[in-house]
mmCIF file with all atom_site columns, C-alpha atoms in Angstrom:
data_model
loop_
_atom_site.group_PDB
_atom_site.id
_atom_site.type_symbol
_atom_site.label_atom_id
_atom_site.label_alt_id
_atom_site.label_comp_id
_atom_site.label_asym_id
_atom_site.label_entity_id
_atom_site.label_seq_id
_atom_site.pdbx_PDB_ins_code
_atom_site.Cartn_x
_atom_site.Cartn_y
_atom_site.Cartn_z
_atom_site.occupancy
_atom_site.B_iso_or_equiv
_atom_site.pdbx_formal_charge
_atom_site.auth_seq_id
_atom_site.auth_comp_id
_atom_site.auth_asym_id
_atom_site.auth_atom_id
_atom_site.pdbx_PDB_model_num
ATOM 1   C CA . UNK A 1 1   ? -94.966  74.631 -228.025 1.00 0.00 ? 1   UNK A CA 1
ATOM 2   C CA . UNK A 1 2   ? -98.476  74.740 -227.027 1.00 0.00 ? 2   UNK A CA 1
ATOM 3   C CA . UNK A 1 3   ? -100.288 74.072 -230.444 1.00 0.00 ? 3   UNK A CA 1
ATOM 4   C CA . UNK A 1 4   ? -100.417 70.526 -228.468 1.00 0.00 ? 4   UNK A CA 1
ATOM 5   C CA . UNK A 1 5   ? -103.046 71.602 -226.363 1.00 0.00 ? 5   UNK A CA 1
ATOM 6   C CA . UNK A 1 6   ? -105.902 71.793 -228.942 1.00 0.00 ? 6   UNK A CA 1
ATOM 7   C CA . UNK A 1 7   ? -104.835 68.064 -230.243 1.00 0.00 ? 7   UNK A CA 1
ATOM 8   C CA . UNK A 1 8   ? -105.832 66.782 -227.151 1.00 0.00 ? 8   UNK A CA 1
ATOM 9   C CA . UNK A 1 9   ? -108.606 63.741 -226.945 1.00 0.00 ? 9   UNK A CA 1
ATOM 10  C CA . UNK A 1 10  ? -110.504 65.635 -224.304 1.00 0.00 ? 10  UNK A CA 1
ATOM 11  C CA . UNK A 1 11  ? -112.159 68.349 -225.441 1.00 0.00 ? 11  UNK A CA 1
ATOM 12  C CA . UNK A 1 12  ? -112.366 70.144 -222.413 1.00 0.00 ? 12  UNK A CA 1
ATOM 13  C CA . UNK A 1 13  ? -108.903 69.702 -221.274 1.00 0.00 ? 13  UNK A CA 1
ATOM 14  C CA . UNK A 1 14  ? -107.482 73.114 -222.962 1.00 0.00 ? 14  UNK A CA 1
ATOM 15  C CA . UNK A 1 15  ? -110.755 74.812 -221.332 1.00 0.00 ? 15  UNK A CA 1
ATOM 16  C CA . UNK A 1 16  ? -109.387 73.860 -217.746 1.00 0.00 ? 16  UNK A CA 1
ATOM 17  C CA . UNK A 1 17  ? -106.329 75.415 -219.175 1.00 0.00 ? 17  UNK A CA 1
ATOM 18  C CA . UNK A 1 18  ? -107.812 78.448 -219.785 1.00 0.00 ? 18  UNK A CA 1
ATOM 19  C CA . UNK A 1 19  ? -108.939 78.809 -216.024 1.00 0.00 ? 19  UNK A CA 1
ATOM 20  C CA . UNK A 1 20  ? -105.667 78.012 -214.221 1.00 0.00 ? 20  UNK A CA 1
ATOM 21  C CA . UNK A 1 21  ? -104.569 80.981 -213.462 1.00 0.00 ? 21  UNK A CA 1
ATOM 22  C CA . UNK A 1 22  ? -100.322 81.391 -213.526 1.00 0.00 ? 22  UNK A CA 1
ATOM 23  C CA . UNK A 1 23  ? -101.252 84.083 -210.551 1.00 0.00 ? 23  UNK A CA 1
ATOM 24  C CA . UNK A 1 24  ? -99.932  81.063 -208.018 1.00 0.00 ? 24  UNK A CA 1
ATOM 25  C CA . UNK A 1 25  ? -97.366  79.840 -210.232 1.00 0.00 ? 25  UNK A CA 1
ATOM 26  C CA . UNK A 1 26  ? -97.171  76.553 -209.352 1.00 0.00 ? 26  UNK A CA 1
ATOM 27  C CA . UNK A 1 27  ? -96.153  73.894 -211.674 1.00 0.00 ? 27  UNK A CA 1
ATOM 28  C CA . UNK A 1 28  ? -96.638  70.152 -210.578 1.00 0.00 ? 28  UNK A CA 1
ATOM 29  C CA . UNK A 1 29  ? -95.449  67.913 -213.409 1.00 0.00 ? 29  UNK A CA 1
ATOM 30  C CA . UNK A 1 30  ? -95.925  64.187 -213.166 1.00 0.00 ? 30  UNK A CA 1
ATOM 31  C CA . UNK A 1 31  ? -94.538  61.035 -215.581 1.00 0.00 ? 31  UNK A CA 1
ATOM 32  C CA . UNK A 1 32  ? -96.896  58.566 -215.960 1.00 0.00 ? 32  UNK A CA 1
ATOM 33  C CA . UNK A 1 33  ? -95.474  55.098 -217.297 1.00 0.00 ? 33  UNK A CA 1
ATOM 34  C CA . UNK A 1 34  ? -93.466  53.531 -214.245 1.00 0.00 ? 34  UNK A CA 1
ATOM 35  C CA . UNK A 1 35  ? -94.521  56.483 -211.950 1.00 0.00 ? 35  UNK A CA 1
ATOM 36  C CA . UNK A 1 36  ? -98.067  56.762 -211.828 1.00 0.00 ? 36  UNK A CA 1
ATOM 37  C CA . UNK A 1 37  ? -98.486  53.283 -213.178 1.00 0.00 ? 37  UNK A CA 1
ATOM 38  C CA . UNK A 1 38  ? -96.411  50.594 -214.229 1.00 0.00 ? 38  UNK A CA 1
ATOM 39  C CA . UNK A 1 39  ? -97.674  48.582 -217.536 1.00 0.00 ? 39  UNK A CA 1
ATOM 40  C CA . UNK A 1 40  ? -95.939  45.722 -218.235 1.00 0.00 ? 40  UNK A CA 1
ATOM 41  C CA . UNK A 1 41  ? -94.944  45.636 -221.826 1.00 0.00 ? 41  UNK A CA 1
ATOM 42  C CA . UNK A 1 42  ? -91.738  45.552 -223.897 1.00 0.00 ? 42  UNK A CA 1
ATOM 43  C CA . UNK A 1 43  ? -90.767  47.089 -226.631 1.00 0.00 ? 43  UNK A CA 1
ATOM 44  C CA . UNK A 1 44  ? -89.005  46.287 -229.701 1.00 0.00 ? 44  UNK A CA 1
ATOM 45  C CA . UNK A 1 45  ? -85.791  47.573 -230.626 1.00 0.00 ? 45  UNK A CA 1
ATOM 46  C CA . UNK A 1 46  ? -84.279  47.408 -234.105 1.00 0.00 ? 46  UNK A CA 1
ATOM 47  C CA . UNK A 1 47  ? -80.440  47.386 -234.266 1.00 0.00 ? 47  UNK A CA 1
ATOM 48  C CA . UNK A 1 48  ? -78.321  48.272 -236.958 1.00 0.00 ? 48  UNK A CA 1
ATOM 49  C CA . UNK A 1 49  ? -78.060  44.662 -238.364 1.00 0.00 ? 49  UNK A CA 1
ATOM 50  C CA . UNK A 1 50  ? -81.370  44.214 -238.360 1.00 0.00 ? 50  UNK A CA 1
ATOM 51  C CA . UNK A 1 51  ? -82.402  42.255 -235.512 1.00 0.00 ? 51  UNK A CA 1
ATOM 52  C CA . UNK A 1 52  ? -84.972  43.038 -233.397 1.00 0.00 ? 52  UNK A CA 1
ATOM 53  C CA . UNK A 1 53  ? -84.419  42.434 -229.242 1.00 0.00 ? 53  UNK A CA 1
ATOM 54  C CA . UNK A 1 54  ? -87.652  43.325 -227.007 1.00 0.00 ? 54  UNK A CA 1
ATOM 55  C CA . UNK A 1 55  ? -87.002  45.277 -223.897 1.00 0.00 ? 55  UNK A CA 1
ATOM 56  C CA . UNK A 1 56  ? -89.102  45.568 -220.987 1.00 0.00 ? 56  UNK A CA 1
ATOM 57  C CA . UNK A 1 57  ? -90.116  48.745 -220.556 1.00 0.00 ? 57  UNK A CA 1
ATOM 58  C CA . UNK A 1 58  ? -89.701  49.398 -216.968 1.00 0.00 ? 58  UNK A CA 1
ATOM 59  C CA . UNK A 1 59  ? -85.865  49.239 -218.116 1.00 0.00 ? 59  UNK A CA 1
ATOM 60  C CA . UNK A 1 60  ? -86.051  50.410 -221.545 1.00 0.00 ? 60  UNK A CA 1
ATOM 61  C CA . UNK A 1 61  ? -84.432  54.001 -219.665 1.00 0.00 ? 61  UNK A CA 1
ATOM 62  C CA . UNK A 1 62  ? -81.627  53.116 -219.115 1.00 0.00 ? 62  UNK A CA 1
ATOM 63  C CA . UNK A 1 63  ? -80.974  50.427 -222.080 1.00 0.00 ? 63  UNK A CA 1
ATOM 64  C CA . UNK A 1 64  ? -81.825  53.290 -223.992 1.00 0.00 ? 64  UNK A CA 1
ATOM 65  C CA . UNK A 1 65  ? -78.313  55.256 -222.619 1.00 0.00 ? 65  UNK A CA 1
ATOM 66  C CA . UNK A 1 66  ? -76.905  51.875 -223.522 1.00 0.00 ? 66  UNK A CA 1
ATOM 67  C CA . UNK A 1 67  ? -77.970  51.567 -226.818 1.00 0.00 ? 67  UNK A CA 1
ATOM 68  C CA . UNK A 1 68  ? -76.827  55.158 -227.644 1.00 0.00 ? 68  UNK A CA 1
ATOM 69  C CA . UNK A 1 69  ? -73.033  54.201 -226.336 1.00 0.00 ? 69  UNK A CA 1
ATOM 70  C CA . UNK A 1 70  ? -72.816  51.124 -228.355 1.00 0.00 ? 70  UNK A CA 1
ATOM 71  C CA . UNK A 1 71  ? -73.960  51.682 -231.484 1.00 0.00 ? 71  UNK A CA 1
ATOM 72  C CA . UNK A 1 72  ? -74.391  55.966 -231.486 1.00 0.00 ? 72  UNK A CA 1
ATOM 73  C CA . UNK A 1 73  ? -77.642  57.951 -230.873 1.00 0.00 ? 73  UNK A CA 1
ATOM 74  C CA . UNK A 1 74  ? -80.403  57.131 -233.960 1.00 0.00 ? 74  UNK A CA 1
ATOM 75  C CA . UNK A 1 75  ? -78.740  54.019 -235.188 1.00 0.00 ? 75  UNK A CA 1
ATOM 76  C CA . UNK A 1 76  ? -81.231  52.076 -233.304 1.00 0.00 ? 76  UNK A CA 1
ATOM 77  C CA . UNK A 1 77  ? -85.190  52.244 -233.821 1.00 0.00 ? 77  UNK A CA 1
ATOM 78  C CA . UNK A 1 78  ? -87.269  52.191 -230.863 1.00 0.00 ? 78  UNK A CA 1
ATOM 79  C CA . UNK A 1 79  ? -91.002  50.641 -231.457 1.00 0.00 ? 79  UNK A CA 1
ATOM 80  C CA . UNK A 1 80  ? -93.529  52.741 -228.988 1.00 0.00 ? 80  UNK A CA 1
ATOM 81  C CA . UNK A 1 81  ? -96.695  51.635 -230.781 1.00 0.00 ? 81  UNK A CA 1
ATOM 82  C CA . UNK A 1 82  ? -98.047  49.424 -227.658 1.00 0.00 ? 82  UNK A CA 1
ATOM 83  C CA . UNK A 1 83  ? -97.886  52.709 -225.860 1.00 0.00 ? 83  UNK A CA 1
ATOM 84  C CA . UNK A 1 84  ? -100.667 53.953 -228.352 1.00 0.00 ? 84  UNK A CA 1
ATOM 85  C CA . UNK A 1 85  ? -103.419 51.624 -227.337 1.00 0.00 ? 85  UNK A CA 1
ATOM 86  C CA . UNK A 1 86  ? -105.731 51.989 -223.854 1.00 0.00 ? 86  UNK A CA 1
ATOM 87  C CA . UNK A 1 87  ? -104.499 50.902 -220.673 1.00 0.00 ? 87  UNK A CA 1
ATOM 88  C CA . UNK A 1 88  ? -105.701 47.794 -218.996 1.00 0.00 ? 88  UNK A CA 1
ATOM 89  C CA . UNK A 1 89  ? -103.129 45.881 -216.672 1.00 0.00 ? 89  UNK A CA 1
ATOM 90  C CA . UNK A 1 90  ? -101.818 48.542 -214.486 1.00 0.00 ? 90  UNK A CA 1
ATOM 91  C CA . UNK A 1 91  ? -100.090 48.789 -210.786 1.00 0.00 ? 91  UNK A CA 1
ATOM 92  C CA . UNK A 1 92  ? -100.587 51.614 -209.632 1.00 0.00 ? 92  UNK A CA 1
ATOM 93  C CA . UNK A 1 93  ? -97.981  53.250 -207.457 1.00 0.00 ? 93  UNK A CA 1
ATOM 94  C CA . UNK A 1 94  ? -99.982  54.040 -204.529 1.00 0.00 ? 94  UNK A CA 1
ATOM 95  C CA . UNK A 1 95  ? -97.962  56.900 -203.054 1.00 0.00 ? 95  UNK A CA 1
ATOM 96  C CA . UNK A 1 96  ? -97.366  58.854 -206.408 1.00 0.00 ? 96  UNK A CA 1
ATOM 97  C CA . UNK A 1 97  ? -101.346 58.496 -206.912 1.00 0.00 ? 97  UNK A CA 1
ATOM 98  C CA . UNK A 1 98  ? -101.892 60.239 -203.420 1.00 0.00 ? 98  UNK A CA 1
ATOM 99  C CA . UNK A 1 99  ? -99.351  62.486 -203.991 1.00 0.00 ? 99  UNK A CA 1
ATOM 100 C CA . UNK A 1 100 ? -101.250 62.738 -207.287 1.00 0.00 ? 100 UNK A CA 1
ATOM 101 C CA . UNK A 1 101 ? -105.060 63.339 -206.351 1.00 0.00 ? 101 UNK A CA 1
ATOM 102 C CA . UNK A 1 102 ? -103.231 66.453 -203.664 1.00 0.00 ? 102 UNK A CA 1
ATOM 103 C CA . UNK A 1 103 ? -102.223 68.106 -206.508 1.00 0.00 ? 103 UNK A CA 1
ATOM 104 C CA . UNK A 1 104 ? -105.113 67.798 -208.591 1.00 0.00 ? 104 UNK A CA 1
ATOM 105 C CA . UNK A 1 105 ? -107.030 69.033 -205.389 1.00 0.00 ? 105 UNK A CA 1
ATOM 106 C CA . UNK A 1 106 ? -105.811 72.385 -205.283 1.00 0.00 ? 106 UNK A CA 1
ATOM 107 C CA . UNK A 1 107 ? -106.542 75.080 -207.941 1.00 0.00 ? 107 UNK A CA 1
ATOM 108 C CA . UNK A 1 108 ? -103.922 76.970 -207.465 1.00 0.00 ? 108 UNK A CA 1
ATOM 109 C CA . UNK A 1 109 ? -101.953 74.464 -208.556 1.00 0.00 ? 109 UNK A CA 1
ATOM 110 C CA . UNK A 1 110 ? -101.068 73.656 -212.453 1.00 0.00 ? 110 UNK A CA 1
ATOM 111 C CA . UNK A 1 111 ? -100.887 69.664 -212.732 1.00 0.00 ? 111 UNK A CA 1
ATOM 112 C CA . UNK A 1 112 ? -99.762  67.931 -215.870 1.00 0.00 ? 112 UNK A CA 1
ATOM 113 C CA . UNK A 1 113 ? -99.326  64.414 -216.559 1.00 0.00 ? 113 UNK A CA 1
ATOM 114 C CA . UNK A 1 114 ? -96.090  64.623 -218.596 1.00 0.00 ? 114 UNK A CA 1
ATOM 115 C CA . UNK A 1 115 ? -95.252  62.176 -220.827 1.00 0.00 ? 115 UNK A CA 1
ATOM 116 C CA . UNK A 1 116 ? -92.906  60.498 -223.357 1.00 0.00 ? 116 UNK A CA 1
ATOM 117 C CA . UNK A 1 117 ? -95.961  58.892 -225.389 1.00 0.00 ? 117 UNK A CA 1
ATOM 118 C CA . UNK A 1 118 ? -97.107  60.223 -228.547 1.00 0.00 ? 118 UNK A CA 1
ATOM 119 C CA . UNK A 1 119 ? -100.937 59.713 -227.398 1.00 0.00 ? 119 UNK A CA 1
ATOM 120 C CA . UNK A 1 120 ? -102.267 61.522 -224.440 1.00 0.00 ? 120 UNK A CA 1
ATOM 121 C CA . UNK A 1 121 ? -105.744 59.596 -224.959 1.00 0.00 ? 121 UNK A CA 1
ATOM 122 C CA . UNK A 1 122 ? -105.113 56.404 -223.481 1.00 0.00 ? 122 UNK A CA 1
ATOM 123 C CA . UNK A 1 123 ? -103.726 58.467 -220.397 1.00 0.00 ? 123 UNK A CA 1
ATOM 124 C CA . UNK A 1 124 ? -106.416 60.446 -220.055 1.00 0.00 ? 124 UNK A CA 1
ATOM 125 C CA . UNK A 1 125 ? -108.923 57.441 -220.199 1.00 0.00 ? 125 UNK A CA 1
ATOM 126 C CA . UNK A 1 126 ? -107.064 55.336 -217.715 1.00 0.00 ? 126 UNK A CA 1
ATOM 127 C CA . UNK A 1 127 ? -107.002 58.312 -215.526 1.00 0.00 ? 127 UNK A CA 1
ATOM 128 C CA . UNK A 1 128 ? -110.294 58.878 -215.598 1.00 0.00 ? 128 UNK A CA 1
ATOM 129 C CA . UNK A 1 129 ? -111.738 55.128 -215.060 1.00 0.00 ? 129 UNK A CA 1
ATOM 130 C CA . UNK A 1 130 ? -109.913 55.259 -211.628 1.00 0.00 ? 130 UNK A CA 1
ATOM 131 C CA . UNK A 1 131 ? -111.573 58.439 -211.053 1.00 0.00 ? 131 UNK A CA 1
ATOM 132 C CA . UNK A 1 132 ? -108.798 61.259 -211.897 1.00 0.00 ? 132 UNK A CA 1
ATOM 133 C CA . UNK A 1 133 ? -109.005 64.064 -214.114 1.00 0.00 ? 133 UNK A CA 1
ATOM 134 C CA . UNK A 1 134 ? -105.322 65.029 -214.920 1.00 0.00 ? 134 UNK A CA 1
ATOM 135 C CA . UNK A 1 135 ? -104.356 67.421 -218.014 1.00 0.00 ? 135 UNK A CA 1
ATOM 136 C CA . UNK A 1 136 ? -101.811 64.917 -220.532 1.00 0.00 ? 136 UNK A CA 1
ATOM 137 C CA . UNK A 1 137 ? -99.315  66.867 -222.245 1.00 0.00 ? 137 UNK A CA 1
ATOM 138 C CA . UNK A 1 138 ? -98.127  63.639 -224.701 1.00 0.00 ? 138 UNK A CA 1
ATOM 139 C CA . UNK A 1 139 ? -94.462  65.022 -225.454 1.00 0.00 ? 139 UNK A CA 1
ATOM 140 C CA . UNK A 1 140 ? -94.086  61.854 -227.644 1.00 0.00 ? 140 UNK A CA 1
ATOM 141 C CA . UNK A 1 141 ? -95.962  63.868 -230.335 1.00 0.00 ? 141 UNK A CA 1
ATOM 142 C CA . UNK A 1 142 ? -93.627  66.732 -230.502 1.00 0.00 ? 142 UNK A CA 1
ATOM 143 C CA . UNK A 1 143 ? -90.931  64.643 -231.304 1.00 0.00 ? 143 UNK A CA 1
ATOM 144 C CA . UNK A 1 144 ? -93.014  62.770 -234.013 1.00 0.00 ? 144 UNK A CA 1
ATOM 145 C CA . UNK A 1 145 ? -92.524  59.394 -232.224 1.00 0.00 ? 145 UNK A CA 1
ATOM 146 C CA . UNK A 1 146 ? -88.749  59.781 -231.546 1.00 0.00 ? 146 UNK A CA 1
ATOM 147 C CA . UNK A 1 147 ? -87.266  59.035 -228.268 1.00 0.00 ? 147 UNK A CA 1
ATOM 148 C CA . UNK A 1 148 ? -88.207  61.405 -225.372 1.00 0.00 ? 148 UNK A CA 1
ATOM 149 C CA . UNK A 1 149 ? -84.949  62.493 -223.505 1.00 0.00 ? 149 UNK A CA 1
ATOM 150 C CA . UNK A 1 150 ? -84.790  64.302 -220.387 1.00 0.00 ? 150 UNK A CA 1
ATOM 151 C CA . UNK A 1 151 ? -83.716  67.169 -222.457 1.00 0.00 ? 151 UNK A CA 1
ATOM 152 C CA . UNK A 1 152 ? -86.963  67.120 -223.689 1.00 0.00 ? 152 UNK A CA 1
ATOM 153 C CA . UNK A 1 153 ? -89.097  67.388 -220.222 1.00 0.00 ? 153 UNK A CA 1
ATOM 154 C CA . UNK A 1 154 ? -86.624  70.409 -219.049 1.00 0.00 ? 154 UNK A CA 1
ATOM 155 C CA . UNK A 1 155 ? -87.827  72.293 -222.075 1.00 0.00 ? 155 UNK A CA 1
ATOM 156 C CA . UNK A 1 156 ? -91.367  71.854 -221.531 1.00 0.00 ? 156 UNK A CA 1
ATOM 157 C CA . UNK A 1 157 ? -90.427  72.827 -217.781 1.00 0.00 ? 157 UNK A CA 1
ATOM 158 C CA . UNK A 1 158 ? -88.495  75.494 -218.778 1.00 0.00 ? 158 UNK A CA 1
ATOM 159 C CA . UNK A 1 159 ? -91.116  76.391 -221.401 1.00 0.00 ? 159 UNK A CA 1
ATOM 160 C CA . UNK A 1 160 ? -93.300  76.808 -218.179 1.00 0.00 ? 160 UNK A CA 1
ATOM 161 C CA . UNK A 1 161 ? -90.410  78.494 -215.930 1.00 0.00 ? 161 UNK A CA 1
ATOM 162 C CA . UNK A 1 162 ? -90.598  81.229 -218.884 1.00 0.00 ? 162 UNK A CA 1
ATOM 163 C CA . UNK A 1 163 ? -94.630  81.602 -218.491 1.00 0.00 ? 163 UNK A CA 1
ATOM 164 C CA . UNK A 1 164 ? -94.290  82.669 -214.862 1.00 0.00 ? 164 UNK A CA 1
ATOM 165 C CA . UNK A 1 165 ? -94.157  79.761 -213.073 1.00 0.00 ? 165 UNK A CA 1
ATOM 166 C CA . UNK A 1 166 ? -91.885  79.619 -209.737 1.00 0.00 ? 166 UNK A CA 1
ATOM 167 C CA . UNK A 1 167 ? -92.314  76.625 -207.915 1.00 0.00 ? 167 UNK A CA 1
ATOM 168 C CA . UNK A 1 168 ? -92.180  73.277 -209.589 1.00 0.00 ? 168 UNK A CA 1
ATOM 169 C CA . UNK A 1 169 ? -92.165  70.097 -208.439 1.00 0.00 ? 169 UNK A CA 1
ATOM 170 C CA . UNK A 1 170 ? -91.663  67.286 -210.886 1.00 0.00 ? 170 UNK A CA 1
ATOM 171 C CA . UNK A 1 171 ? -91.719  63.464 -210.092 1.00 0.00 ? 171 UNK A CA 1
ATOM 172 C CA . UNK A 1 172 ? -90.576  60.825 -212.634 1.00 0.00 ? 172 UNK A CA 1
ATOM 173 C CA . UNK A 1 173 ? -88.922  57.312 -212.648 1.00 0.00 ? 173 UNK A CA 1
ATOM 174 C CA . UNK A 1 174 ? -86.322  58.302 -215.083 1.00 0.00 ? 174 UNK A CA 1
ATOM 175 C CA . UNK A 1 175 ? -82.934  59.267 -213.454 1.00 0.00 ? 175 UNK A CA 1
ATOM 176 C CA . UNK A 1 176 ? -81.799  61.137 -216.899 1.00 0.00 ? 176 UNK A CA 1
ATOM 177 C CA . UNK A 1 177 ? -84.889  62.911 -216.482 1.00 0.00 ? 177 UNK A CA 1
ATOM 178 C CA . UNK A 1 178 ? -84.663  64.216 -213.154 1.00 0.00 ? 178 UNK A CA 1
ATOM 179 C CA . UNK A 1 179 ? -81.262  65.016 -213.503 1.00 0.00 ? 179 UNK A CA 1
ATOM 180 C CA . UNK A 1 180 ? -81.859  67.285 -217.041 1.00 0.00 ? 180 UNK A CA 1
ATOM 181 C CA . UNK A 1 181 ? -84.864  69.208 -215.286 1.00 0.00 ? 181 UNK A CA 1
ATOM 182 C CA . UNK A 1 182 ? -82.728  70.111 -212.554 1.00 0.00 ? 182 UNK A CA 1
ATOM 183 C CA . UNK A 1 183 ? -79.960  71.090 -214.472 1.00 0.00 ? 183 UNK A CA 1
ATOM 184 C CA . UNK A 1 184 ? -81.998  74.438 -214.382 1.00 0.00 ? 184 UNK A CA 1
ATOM 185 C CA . UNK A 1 185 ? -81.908  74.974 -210.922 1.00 0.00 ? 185 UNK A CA 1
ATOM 186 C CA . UNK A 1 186 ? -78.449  76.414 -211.471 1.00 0.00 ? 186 UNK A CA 1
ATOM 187 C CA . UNK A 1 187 ? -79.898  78.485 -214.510 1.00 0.00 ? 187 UNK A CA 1
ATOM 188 C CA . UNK A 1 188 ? -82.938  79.796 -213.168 1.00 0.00 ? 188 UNK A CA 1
ATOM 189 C CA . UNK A 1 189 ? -81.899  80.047 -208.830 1.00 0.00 ? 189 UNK A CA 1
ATOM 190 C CA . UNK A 1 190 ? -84.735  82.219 -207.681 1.00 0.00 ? 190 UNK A CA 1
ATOM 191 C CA . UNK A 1 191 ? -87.316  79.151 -208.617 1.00 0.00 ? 191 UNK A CA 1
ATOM 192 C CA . UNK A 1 192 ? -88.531  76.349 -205.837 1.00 0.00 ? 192 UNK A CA 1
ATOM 193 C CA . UNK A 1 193 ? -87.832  72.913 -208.250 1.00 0.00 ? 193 UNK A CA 1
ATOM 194 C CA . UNK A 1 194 ? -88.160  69.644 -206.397 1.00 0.00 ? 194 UNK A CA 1
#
């Protein structure tokens, strides 16, 4: 829900909040990790017998659907701690950031950096240092550092869909994620999702 808001690092982010109105009802909804920017880490994965296999993270999507078919969803324990410390080697994907800085442009226009982390902060900071100012909804939190499925971003969407909002447009790497959020074209037909 949105008890997030107040938990984020910037104090000032729920205050923008406050001031965008829903009268345009215009969502834009952006991933960060491998969208915005790729950071090249890996993360550790626990199996079932106990070992431990690091997966790079640019991949970790879809190994992820792997991991669930072979050994069944929660028998294997992601490690998303590198996710919780600030950002320093980053490519940014040049076209998402302009597509980016547009939407933060316009006022009538809701923006959200959407993503699976549990920390908004180190988001926010990198942001910031290349001279953005993006609201970070960390949905990584919600789930109390559990796995962030697509499932998870058409809620918050939908969440958002509920509030008023009629045209969306939401950009992320993930294939399962694109494909949940526009699962609810079908269930909501009189919205604009792209």
């Amino acid at each position: 829900g949105d008890q997030i808001h107040n938990r984020q690092a910037n104090p000032h982010a729920h205050m923008a909040e406050q001031f965008q109105s829903t009268e345009g009802k215009t969502l834009h909804a952006y991933d960060f990790d491998d969208t915005v920017a790729s950071i090249e880490t890996t993360i550790p994965v626990e199996l079932p017998d106990g070992e431990v296999v690091s997966v790079p993270s640019d991949i970790f999507p879809s190994m992820a659907v792997d991991f669930d078919d072979e050994y069944g969803k929660g028998n294997w324990i992601p490690d998303f701690s590198e996710f919780d410390k600030q950002i320093e080697n980053a490519i940014l994907n040049t076209g998402v950031v302009n597509k980016l800085k547009t939407s933060l442009s316009n006022p009538q226009i809701k923006t959200t950096i959407l993503t699976a982390r549990t920390i908004g902060h180190p988001v926010t900071r990198y942001l910031k240092d290349i001279g953005l100012e993006a609201y970070v909804v960390p949905l990584g939190l919600q789930k109390q550092g559990a796995r962030v499925t697509g499932k998870d971003k058409a809620n918050w969407i939908e969440n958002h869909i509920n509030k008023g909002y009629q045209t969306i447009y939401f950009i992320d790497d993930s294939e399962e994620n694109r494909t949940a959020v526009s699962t609810l074209k079908d269930k909501y037909p009189d919205i604009t999702l792209t």
